[in-house]
Every structure is written in C-alpha cells, then in structure tokens.
PDB file of C-alpha atoms in Angstrom:
ATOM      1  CA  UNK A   1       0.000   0.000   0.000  1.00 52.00           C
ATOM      2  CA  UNK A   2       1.457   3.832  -1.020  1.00 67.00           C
ATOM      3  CA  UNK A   3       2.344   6.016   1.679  1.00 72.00           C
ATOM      4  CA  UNK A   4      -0.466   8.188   2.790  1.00 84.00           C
ATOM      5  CA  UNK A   5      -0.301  11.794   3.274  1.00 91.00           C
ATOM      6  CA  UNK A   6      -2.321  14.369   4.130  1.00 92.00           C
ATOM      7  CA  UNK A   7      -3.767  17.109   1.656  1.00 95.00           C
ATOM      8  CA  UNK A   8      -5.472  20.596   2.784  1.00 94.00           C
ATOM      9  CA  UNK A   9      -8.639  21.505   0.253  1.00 97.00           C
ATOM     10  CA  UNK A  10      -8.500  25.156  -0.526  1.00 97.00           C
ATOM     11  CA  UNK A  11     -10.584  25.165  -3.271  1.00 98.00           C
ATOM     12  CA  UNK A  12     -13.538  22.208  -3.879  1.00 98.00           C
ATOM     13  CA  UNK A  13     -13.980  20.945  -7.236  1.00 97.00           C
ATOM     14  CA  UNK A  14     -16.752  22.382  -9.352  1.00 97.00           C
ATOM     15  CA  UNK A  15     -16.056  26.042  -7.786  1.00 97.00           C
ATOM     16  CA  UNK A  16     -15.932  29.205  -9.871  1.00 97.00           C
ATOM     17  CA  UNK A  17     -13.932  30.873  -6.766  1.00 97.00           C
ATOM     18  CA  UNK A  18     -10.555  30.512  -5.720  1.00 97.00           C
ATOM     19  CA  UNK A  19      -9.957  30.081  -2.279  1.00 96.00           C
ATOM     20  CA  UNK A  20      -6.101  30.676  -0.544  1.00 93.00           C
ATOM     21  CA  UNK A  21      -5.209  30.056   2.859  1.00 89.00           C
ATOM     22  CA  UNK A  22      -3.843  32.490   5.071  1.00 82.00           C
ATOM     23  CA  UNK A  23      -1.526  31.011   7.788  1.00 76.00           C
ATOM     24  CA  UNK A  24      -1.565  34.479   9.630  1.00 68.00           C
ATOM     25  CA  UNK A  25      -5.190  34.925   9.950  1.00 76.00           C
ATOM     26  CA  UNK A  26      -6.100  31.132   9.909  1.00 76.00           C
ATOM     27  CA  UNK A  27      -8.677  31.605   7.478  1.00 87.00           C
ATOM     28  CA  UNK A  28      -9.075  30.894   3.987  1.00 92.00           C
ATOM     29  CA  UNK A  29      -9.602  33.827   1.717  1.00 93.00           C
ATOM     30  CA  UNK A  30     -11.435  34.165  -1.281  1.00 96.00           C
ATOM     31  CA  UNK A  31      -8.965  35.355  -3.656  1.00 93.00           C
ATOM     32  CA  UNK A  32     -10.262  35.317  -7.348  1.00 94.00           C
ATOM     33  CA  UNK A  33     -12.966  34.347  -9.349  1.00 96.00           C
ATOM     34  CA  UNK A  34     -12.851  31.972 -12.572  1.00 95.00           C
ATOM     35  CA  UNK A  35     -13.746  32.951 -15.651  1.00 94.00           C
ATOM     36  CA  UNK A  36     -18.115  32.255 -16.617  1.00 93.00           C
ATOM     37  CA  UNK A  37     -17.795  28.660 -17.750  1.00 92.00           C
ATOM     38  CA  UNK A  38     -14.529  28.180 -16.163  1.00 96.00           C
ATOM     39  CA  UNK A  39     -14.449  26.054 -12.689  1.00 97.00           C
ATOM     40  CA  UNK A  40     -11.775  23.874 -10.767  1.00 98.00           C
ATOM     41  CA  UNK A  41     -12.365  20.107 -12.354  1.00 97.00           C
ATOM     42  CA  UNK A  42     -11.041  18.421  -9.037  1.00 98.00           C
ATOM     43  CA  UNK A  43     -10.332  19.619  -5.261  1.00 98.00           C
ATOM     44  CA  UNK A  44      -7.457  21.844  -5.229  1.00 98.00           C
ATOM     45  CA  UNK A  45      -5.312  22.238  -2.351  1.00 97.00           C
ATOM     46  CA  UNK A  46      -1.915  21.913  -1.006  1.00 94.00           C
ATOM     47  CA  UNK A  47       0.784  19.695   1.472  1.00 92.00           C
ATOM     48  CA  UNK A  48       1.154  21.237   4.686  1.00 87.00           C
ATOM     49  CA  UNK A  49       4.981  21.513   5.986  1.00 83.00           C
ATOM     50  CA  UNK A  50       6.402  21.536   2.405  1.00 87.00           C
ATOM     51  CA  UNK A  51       8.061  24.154   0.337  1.00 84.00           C
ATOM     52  CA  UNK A  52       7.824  24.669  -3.608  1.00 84.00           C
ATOM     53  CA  UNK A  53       9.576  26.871  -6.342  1.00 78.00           C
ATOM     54  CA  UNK A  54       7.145  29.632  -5.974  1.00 78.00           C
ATOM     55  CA  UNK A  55       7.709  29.711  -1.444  1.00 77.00           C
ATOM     56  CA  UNK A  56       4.419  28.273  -1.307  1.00 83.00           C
ATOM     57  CA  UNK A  57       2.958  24.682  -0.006  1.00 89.00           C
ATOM     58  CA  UNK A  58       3.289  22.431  -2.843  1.00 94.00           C
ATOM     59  CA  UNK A  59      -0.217  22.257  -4.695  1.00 96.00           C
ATOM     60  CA  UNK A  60      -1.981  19.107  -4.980  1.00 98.00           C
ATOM     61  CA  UNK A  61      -5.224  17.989  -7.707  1.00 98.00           C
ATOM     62  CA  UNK A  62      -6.903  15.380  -5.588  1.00 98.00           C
ATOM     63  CA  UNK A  63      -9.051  13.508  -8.329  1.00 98.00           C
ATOM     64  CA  UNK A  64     -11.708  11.719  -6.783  1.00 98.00           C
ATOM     65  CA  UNK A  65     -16.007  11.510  -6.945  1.00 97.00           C
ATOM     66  CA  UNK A  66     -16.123  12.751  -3.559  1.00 96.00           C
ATOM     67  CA  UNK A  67     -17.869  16.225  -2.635  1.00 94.00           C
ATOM     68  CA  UNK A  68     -15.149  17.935   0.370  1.00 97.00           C
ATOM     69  CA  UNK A  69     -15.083  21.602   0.959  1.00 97.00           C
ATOM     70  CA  UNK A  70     -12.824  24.426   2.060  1.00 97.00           C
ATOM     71  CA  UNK A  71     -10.872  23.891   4.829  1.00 94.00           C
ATOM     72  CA  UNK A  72     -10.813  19.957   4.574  1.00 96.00           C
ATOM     73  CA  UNK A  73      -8.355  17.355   5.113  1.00 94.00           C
ATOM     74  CA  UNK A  74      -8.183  14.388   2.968  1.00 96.00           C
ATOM     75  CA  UNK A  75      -6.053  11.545   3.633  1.00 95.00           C
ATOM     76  CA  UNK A  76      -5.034  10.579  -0.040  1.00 97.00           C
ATOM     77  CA  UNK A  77      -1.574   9.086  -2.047  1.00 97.00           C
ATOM     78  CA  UNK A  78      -0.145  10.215  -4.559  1.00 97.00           C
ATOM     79  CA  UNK A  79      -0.182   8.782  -7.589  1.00 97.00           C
ATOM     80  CA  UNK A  80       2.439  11.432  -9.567  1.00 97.00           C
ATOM     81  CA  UNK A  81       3.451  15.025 -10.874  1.00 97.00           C
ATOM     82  CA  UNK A  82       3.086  17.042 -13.404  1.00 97.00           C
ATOM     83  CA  UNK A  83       6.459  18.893 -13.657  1.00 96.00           C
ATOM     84  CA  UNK A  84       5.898  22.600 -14.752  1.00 94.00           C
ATOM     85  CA  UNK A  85       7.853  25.994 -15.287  1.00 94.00           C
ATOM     86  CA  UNK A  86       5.352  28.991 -14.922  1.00 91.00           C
ATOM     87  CA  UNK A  87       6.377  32.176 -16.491  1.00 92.00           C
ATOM     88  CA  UNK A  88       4.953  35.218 -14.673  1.00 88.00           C
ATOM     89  CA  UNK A  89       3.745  38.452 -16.060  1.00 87.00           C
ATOM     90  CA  UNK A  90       7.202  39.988 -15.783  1.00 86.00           C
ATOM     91  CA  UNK A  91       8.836  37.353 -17.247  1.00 87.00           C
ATOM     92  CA  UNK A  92       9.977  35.585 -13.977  1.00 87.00           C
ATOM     93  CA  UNK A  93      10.349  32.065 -14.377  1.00 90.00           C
ATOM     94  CA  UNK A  94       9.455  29.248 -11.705  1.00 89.00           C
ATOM     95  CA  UNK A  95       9.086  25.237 -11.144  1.00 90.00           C
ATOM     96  CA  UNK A  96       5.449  24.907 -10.326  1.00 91.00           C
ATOM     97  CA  UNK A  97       4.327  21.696  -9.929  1.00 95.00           C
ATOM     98  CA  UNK A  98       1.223  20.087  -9.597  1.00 96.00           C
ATOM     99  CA  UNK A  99       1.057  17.024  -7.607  1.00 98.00           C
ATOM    100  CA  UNK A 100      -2.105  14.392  -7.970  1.00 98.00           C
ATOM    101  CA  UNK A 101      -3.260  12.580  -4.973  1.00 98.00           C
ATOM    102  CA  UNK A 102      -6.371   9.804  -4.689  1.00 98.00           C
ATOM    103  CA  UNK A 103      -8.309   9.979  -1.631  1.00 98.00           C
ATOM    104  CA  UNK A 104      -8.112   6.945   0.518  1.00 96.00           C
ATOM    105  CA  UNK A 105     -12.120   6.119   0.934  1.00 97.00           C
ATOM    106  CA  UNK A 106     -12.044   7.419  -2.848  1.00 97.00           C
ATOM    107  CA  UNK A 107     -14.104   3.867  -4.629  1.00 98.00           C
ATOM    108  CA  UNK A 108     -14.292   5.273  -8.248  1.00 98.00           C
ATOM    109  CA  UNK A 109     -10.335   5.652  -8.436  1.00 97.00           C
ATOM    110  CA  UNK A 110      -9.562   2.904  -6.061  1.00 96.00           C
ATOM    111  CA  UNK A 111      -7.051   1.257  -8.776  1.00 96.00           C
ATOM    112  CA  UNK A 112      -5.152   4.250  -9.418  1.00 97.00           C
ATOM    113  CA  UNK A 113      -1.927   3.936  -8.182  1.00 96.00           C
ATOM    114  CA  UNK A 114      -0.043   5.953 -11.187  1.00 97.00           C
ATOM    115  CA  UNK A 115      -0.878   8.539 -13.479  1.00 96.00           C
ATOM    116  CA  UNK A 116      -1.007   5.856 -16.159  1.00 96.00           C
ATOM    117  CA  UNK A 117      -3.553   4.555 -14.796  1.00 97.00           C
ATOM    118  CA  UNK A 118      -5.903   7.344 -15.562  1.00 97.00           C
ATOM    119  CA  UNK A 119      -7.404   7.933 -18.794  1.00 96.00           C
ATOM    120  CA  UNK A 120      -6.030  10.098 -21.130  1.00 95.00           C
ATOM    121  CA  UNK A 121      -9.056  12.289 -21.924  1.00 96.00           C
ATOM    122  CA  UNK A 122      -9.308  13.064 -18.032  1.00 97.00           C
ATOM    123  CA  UNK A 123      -5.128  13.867 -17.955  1.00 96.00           C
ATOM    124  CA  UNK A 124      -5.872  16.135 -21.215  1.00 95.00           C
ATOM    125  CA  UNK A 125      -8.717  18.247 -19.159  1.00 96.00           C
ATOM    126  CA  UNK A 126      -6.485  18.582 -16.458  1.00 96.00           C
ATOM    127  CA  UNK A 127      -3.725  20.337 -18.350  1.00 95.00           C
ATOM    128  CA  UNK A 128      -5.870  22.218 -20.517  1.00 96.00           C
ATOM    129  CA  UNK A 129      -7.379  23.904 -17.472  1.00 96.00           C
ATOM    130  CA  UNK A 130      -3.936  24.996 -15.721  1.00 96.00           C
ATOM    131  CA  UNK A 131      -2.712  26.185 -18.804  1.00 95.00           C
ATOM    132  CA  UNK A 132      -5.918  28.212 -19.342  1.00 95.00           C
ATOM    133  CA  UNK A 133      -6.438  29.134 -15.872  1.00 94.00           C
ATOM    134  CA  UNK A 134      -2.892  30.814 -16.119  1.00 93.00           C
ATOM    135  CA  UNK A 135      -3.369  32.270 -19.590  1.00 93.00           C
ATOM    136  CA  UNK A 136      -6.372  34.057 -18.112  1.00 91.00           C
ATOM    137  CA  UNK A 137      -4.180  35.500 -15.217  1.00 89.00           C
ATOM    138  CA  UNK A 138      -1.668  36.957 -18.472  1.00 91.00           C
ATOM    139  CA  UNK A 139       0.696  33.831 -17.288  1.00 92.00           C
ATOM    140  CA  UNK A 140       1.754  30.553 -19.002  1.00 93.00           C
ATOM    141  CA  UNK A 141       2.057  27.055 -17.762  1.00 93.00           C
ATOM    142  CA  UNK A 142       4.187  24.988 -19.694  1.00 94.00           C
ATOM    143  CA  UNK A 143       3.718  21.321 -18.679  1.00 94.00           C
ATOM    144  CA  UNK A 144       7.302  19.408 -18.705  1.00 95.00           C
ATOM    145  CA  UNK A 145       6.378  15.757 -18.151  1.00 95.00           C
ATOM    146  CA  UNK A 146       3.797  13.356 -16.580  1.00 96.00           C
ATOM    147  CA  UNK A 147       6.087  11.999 -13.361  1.00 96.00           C
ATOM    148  CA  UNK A 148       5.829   9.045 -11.542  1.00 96.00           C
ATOM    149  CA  UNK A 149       4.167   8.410  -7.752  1.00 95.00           C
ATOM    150  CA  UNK A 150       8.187   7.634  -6.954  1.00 95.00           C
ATOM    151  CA  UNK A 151       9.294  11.032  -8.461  1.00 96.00           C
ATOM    152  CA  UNK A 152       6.822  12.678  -6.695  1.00 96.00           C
ATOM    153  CA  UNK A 153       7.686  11.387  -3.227  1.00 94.00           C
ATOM    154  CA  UNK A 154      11.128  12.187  -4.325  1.00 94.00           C
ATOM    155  CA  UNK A 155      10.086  15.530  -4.729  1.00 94.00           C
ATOM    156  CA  UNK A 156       7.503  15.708  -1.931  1.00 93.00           C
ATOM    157  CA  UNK A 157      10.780  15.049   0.401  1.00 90.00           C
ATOM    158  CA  UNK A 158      12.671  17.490  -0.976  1.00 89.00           C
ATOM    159  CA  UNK A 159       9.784  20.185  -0.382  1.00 88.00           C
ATOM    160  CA  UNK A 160      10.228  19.014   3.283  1.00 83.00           C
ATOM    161  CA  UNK A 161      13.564  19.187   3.350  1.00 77.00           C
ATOM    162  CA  UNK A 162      13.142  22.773   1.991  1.00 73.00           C
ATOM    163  CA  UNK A 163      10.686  23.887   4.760  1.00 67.00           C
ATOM    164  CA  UNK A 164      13.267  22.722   7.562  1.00 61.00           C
ATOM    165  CA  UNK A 165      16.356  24.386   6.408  1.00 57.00           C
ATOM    166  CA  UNK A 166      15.648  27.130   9.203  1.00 57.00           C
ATOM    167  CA  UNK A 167      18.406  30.158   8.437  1.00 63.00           C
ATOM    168  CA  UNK A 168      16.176  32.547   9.585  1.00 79.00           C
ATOM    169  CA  UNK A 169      15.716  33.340  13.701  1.00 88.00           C
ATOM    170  CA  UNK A 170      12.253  35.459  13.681  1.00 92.00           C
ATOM    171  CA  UNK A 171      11.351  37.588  16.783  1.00 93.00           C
ATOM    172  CA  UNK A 172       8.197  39.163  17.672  1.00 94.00           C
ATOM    173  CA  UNK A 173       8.268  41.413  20.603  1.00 93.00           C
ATOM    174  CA  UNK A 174       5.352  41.734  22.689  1.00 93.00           C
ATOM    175  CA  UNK A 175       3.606  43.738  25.645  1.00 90.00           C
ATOM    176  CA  UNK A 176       3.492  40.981  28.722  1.00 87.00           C
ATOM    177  CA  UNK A 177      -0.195  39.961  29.369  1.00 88.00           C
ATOM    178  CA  UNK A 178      -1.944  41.938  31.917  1.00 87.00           C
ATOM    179  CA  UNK A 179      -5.349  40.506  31.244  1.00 92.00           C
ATOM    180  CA  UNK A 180      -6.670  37.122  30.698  1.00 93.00           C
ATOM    181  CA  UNK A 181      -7.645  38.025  27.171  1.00 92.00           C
ATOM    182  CA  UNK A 182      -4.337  38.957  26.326  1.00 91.00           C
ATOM    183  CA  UNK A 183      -2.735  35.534  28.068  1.00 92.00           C
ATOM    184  CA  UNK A 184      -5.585  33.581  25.390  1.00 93.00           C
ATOM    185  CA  UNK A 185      -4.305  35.881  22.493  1.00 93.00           C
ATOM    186  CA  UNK A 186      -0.798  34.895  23.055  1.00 94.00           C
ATOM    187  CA  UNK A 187      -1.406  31.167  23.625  1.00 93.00           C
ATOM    188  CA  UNK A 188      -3.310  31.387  19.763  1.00 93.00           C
ATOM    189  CA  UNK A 189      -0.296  33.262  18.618  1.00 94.00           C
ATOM    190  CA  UNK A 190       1.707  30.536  20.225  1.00 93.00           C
ATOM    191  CA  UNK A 191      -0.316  27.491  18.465  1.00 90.00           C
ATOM    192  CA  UNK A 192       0.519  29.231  15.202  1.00 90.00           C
ATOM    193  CA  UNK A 193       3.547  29.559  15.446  1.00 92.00           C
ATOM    194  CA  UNK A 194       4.333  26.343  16.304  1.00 87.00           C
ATOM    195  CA  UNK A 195       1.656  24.455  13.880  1.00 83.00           C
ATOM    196  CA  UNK A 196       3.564  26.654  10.862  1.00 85.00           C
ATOM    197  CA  UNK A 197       7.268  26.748  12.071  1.00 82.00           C
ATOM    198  CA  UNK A 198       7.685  23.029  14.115  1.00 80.00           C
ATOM    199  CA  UNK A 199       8.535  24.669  17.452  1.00 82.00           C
ATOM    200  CA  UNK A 200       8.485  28.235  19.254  1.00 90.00           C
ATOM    201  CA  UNK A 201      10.958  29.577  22.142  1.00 91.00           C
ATOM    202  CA  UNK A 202       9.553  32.122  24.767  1.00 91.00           C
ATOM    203  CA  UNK A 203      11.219  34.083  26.827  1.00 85.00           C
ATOM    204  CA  UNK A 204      10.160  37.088  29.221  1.00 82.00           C
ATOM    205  CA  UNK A 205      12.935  40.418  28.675  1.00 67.00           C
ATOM    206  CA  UNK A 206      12.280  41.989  32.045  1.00 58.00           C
ATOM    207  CA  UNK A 207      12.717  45.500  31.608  1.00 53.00           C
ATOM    208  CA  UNK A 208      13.796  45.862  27.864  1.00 47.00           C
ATOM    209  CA  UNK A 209      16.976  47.279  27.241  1.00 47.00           C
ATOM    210  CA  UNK A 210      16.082  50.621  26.682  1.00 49.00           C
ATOM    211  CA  UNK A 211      13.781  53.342  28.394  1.00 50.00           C
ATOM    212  CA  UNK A 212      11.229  55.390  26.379  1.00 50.00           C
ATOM    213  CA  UNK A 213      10.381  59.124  27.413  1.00 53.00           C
ATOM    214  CA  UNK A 214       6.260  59.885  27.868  1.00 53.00           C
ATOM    215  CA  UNK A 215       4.680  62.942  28.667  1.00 51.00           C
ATOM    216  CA  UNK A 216       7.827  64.015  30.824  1.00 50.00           C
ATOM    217  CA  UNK A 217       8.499  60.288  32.203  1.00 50.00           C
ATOM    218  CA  UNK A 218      10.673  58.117  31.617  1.00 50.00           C
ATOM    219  CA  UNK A 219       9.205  54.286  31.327  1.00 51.00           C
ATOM    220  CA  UNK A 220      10.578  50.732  31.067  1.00 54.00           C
ATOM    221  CA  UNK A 221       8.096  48.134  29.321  1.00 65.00           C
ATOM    222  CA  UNK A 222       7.903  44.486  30.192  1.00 80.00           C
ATOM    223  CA  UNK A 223       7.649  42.744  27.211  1.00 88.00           C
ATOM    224  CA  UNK A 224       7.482  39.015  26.357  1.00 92.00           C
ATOM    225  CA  UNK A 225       9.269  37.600  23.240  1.00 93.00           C
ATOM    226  CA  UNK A 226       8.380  34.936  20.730  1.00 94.00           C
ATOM    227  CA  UNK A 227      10.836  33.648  18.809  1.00 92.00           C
ATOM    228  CA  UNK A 228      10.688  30.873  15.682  1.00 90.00           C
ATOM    229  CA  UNK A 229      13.481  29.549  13.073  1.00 84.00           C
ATOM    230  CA  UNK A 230      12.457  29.651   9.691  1.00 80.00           C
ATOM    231  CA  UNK A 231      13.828  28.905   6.227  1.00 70.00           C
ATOM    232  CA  UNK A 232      12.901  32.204   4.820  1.00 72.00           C
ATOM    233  CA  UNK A 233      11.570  35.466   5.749  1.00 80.00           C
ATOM    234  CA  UNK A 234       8.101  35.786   3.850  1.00 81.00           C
ATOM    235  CA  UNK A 235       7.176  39.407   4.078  1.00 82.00           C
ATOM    236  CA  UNK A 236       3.962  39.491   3.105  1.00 82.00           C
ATOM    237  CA  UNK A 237       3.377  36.203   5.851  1.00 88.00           C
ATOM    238  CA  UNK A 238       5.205  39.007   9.052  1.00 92.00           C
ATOM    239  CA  UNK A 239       3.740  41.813   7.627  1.00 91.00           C
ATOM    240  CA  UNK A 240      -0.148  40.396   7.921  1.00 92.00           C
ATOM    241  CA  UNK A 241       0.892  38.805  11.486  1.00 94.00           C
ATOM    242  CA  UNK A 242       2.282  42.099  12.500  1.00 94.00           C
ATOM    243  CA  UNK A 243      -0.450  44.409  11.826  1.00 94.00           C
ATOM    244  CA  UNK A 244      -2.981  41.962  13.441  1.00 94.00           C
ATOM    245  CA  UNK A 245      -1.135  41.678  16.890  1.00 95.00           C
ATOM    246  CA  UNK A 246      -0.658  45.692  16.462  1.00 94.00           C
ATOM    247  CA  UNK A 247      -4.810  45.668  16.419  1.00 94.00           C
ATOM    248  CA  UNK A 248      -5.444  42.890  18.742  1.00 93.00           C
ATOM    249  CA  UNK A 249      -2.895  44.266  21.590  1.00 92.00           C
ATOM    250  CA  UNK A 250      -3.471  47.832  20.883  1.00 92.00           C
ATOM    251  CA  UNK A 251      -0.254  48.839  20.025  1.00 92.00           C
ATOM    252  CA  UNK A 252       0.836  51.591  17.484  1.00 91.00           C
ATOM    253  CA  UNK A 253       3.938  49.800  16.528  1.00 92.00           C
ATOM    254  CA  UNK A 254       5.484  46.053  17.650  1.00 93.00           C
ATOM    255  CA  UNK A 255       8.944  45.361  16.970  1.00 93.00           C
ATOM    256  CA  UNK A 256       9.726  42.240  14.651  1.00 94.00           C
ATOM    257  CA  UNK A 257      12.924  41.172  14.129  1.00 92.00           C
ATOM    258  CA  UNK A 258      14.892  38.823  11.293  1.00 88.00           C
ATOM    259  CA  UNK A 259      18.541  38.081  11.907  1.00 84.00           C
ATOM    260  CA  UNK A 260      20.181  35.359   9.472  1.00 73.00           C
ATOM    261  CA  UNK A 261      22.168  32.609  10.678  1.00 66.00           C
ATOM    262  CA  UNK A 262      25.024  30.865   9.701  1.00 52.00           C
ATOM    263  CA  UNK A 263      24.822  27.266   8.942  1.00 46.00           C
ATOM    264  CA  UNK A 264      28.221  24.776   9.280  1.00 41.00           C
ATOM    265  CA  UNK A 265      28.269  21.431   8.495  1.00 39.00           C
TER     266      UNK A 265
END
C-alpha cells in the first residue's frame, strides 16, 4: 500500500472561486474568481509543511467523486506530478508543480496507483485547465512531463527538506499579558507559530533594554518575546501577522525582528 499523506482543500472541485489560505489569519480567503464557464475540475489544495519553487505549499489535484469543501483534510496518495515551469507576467520564471493525490475512501479511483492509470481524456482536461487558468491571469504554464508516484515522493521530500532548512531566527516582541484576554491571544499566537514553524521559544525580557520618554516620564516596558526559526523570511506572511497583533494588543507599533544565521556542516 502507497504512503499516505495528508492534503489541505483550498478550493472544492466544481467552484468558480478561488480560495487561498492564510496562515496568519487562519482563514481561507477568497482570492479570485474563474472565468463564466470556467471552474476547478477536481479539489485543489496543497501539502502542509512543504516548500515549492514559488515559497508556497506544494499544490496538490486530488481527483476523486467525492464532494469535500474548504478547509478539509483528505487523507489521499499520490499517484504522480506534473512537472511545470510557470512564467509570470514579468517574465519571472518558476518550477510549479502540480502534484495528484487519490483519496483513501475514494471507490471510483480505487485502482489508481499511477498517473497511467488514468485515462487520457481526463489527464488532457487537467492540463488544458492549468494552462488556461494561467493564460487568463496573463501567465503561461508549460507542462514538462507526466512523473511518476516515486518522483513525486522524491520531490515531496525534498519540499520538506526545503521547509526545515531554518536560516532565519524570527522575533516578535510583545507587551506581557496583563489581562486574561491577552494571556488567550498569546497562547493562539503561540499554536501558530508552532503548527507553521515546528517549534516556538519564549522568553520574558524583564525590563527591555532601553527606556522610552512619555509625557515628561521616563518608562521601562515588560515585554514578552516569541521567537521561531524559519527557512525564509516571507514578508507578506510578518507583515499580515504584525499588523494583526498591532490591532489585537493595541499597540501603534510592535517590533519584529529577522537576523540570518550561519549554517556549518
């Protein structure tokens, strides 16, 4: 029996809408709309704790009869890859690949094990509708082969192995809870931290280093820090996080901090 792993749905099959989710916010946002005519043949979705060309999860087709929705986790193998460079509107180029999984409890497709085994009108409407549904977003998706369920583990690992190269030491600095509402903010902040990044350190810097002047007084803050190891900085990822904690602790400005480290062998 294949390996099983575990696919996120962002987007259910049969949907006009595109749906992405936001690790930040925990929520899945709707981020486009299909063409009239145009929807998603299959679930769409993605492998949690993996890396791809683009800095995203890698995405996943699960092909299947069943009816999921966004948000849902389906147990599934997978049965292969299709390898792809996408070309972006500035000309960028990038490996995006787009690994097919079967669900487990899936009956229809219960003797797929390889793409082969699929037939070749269904493998033709799936790569018609990437390379349309990046044509329509002024892109192009040029398909470099049908890959096997072994060269997609192969890659699969390697997308792991990407998301756990940690160079980057991440800190968020915080006011210390005063409240009980602030303690229950911090321990979500602390579950997503750790769900997305493997493991969080958290340490109390009691005063800060560093005295700030108010209305003729000087103060020292308490502050609690949070602190992750990542492979990469995403911006976009610290920025969202950053102006959410700056609402939800009342704060007009929360110091985050990104400091590269060396790796030796």
């Amino acid at each position: 029996m294949k390996t099983c792993i575990q696919v996120v749905i962002e987007t259910p099959g049969g949907s006009q809408e595109k749906f992405d989710y936001d690790p930040a916010q925990r929520l899945f946002i709707l981020t486009k709309i299909l063409p009239s005519g145009m929807v998603f043949p299959f679930d769409f979705g993605f492998l949690p704790g993996t890396v791809g060309g683009d800095g995203d999860p890698l995405d996943v087709l699960v092909i299947s009869e069943l009816q999921t929705f966004t948000g849902c986790m389906v147990e599934c193998r997978i049965i292969g890859v299709i390898t792809a460079i996408q070309t972006e509107r500035n000309g960028e180029k990038m490996r995006n690949d787009r690994f097919l999984a079967i669900p487990q409890i899936s009956l229809v497709y219960s003797s797929v094990n390889e793409i082969r085994d699929l037939p070749k009108a269904l493998l033709e409407q799936i790569e018609q509708f990437f390379i349309n549904y990046n044509e329509q977003a002024e892109k192009s998706f040029k398909i470099l082969e049908y890959a096997t369920a072994k060269t997609a583990a192969i890659l699969i690992e390697k997308g792991r192995e990407e998301n756990t190269i940690k160079t980057q030491l991440i800190q968020l600095f915080l006011p210390f809870p005063k409240s009980s509402a602030a303690e229950k903010k911090l321990s979500q902040l602390e579950t997503v931290l750790t769900k997305k990044f493997g493991g969080i350190s958290i340490f109390n810097q009691t005063p800060v280093s560093g005295k700030w002047r108010k209305n003729g007084k000087t103060e020292q803050d308490e502050l609690i820090v949070f602190e992750v190891m990542a492979a990469t900085f995403e911006l976009n990822y610290w920025k969202t996080l950053k102006t959410k904690l700056e609402k939800d602790f009342h704060q007009q400005e929360i110091l985050l901090r990104s400091l590269a480290i060396g790796m030796t062998d």
